Amino acid sequence: DAIRNFEPPVKGELIMETFALTPGRDVGIIKDAIKDAILDGIIHNDFDEAFEFMLKKAEEIGLTRKV
């Protein structure tokens, strides 16, 4: 239950704001990737690391950051 209820430091609202998205598949892909990266020890449970990981993952799936 603890893993299922785990919330990464980067929330869906920030993902949507950063990439001008509405709730949907891409937001879920990024959130899941961040969660998995933390749980697998790829990144720390840290906002800055998670934010950088979010940017890289978004680029991989073809999203660009909105300014």
PDB file of C-alpha atoms in Angstrom:
ATOM      1  CA  ASP A   1       0.000   0.000   0.000  1.00  0.00           C
ATOM      2  CA  ALA A   2       2.812   2.409   0.802  1.00  0.00           C
ATOM      3  CA  ILE A   3       4.309   2.047  -2.670  1.00  0.00           C
ATOM      4  CA  ARG A   4       0.928   2.276  -4.372  1.00  0.00           C
ATOM      5  CA  ASN A   5       0.134   5.484  -2.453  1.00  0.00           C
ATOM      6  CA  PHE A   6       3.605   6.981  -2.976  1.00  0.00           C
ATOM      7  CA  GLU A   7       3.504  10.486  -4.455  1.00  0.00           C
ATOM      8  CA  PRO A   8       6.633  11.799  -6.205  1.00  0.00           C
ATOM      9  CA  PRO A   9       7.809  15.357  -5.459  1.00  0.00           C
ATOM     10  CA  VAL A  10       6.676  16.576  -8.907  1.00  0.00           C
ATOM     11  CA  LYS A  11       2.895  16.660  -9.092  1.00  0.00           C
ATOM     12  CA  GLY A  12       0.692  16.318 -12.148  1.00  0.00           C
ATOM     13  CA  GLU A  13      -0.318  19.974 -11.935  1.00  0.00           C
ATOM     14  CA  LEU A  14       3.309  21.051 -12.383  1.00  0.00           C
ATOM     15  CA  ILE A  15       3.754  18.683 -15.319  1.00  0.00           C
ATOM     16  CA  MET A  16       0.643  20.111 -16.994  1.00  0.00           C
ATOM     17  CA  GLU A  17       1.741  23.688 -16.322  1.00  0.00           C
ATOM     18  CA  THR A  18       5.301  23.103 -17.547  1.00  0.00           C
ATOM     19  CA  PHE A  19       4.215  21.531 -20.851  1.00  0.00           C
ATOM     20  CA  ALA A  20       0.819  23.256 -21.314  1.00  0.00           C
ATOM     21  CA  LEU A  21      -1.029  19.945 -21.077  1.00  0.00           C
ATOM     22  CA  THR A  22      -4.466  18.946 -19.920  1.00  0.00           C
ATOM     23  CA  PRO A  23      -4.952  15.825 -17.782  1.00  0.00           C
ATOM     24  CA  GLY A  24      -4.166  12.781 -19.867  1.00  0.00           C
ATOM     25  CA  ARG A  25      -1.851  10.006 -20.928  1.00  0.00           C
ATOM     26  CA  ASP A  26       1.359  12.054 -21.206  1.00  0.00           C
ATOM     27  CA  VAL A  27       0.999  13.370 -17.660  1.00  0.00           C
ATOM     28  CA  GLY A  28       0.549   9.808 -16.390  1.00  0.00           C
ATOM     29  CA  ILE A  29       3.558   8.548 -18.331  1.00  0.00           C
ATOM     30  CA  ILE A  30       5.791  11.214 -16.808  1.00  0.00           C
ATOM     31  CA  LYS A  31       4.422  10.774 -13.277  1.00  0.00           C
ATOM     32  CA  ASP A  32       4.880   6.990 -13.461  1.00  0.00           C
ATOM     33  CA  ALA A  33       8.405   7.369 -14.853  1.00  0.00           C
ATOM     34  CA  ILE A  34       9.388   9.695 -12.007  1.00  0.00           C
ATOM     35  CA  LYS A  35       7.878   7.362  -9.399  1.00  0.00           C
ATOM     36  CA  ASP A  36       9.632   4.334 -10.895  1.00  0.00           C
ATOM     37  CA  ALA A  37      12.959   6.180 -11.113  1.00  0.00           C
ATOM     38  CA  ILE A  38      12.754   7.063  -7.419  1.00  0.00           C
ATOM     39  CA  LEU A  39      11.683   3.597  -6.323  1.00  0.00           C
ATOM     40  CA  ASP A  40      14.396   1.986  -8.490  1.00  0.00           C
ATOM     41  CA  GLY A  41      17.060   4.280  -7.017  1.00  0.00           C
ATOM     42  CA  ILE A  42      17.811   6.056 -10.295  1.00  0.00           C
ATOM     43  CA  ILE A  43      17.069   9.445  -8.726  1.00  0.00           C
ATOM     44  CA  HIS A  44      16.538  10.583  -5.149  1.00  0.00           C
ATOM     45  CA  ASN A  45      13.138  11.533  -3.777  1.00  0.00           C
ATOM     46  CA  ASP A  46      14.116  15.169  -4.303  1.00  0.00           C
ATOM     47  CA  PHE A  47      12.228  17.917  -6.134  1.00  0.00           C
ATOM     48  CA  ASP A  48      15.191  19.160  -8.206  1.00  0.00           C
ATOM     49  CA  GLU A  49      16.208  15.678  -9.350  1.00  0.00           C
ATOM     50  CA  ALA A  50      12.608  14.762 -10.118  1.00  0.00           C
ATOM     51  CA  PHE A  51      12.100  18.002 -12.063  1.00  0.00           C
ATOM     52  CA  GLU A  52      15.189  17.357 -14.199  1.00  0.00           C
ATOM     53  CA  PHE A  53      14.068  13.773 -14.771  1.00  0.00           C
ATOM     54  CA  MET A  54      10.631  15.093 -15.794  1.00  0.00           C
ATOM     55  CA  LEU A  55      12.229  17.355 -18.414  1.00  0.00           C
ATOM     56  CA  LYS A  56      14.265  14.467 -19.859  1.00  0.00           C
ATOM     57  CA  LYS A  57      11.317  12.072 -19.921  1.00  0.00           C
ATOM     58  CA  ALA A  58       9.096  14.676 -21.577  1.00  0.00           C
ATOM     59  CA  GLU A  59      11.704  15.232 -24.263  1.00  0.00           C
ATOM     60  CA  GLU A  60      11.823  11.473 -24.884  1.00  0.00           C
ATOM     61  CA  ILE A  61       8.084  11.417 -25.581  1.00  0.00           C
ATOM     62  CA  GLY A  62       8.195  14.521 -27.785  1.00  0.00           C
ATOM     63  CA  LEU A  63       7.009  17.238 -25.401  1.00  0.00           C
ATOM     64  CA  THR A  64       8.565  20.683 -25.274  1.00  0.00           C
ATOM     65  CA  ARG A  65       8.605  22.992 -22.285  1.00  0.00           C
ATOM     66  CA  LYS A  66       6.326  26.008 -22.497  1.00  0.00           C
ATOM     67  CA  VAL A  67       7.748  29.236 -21.161  1.00  0.00           C
TER      68      VAL A  67
END
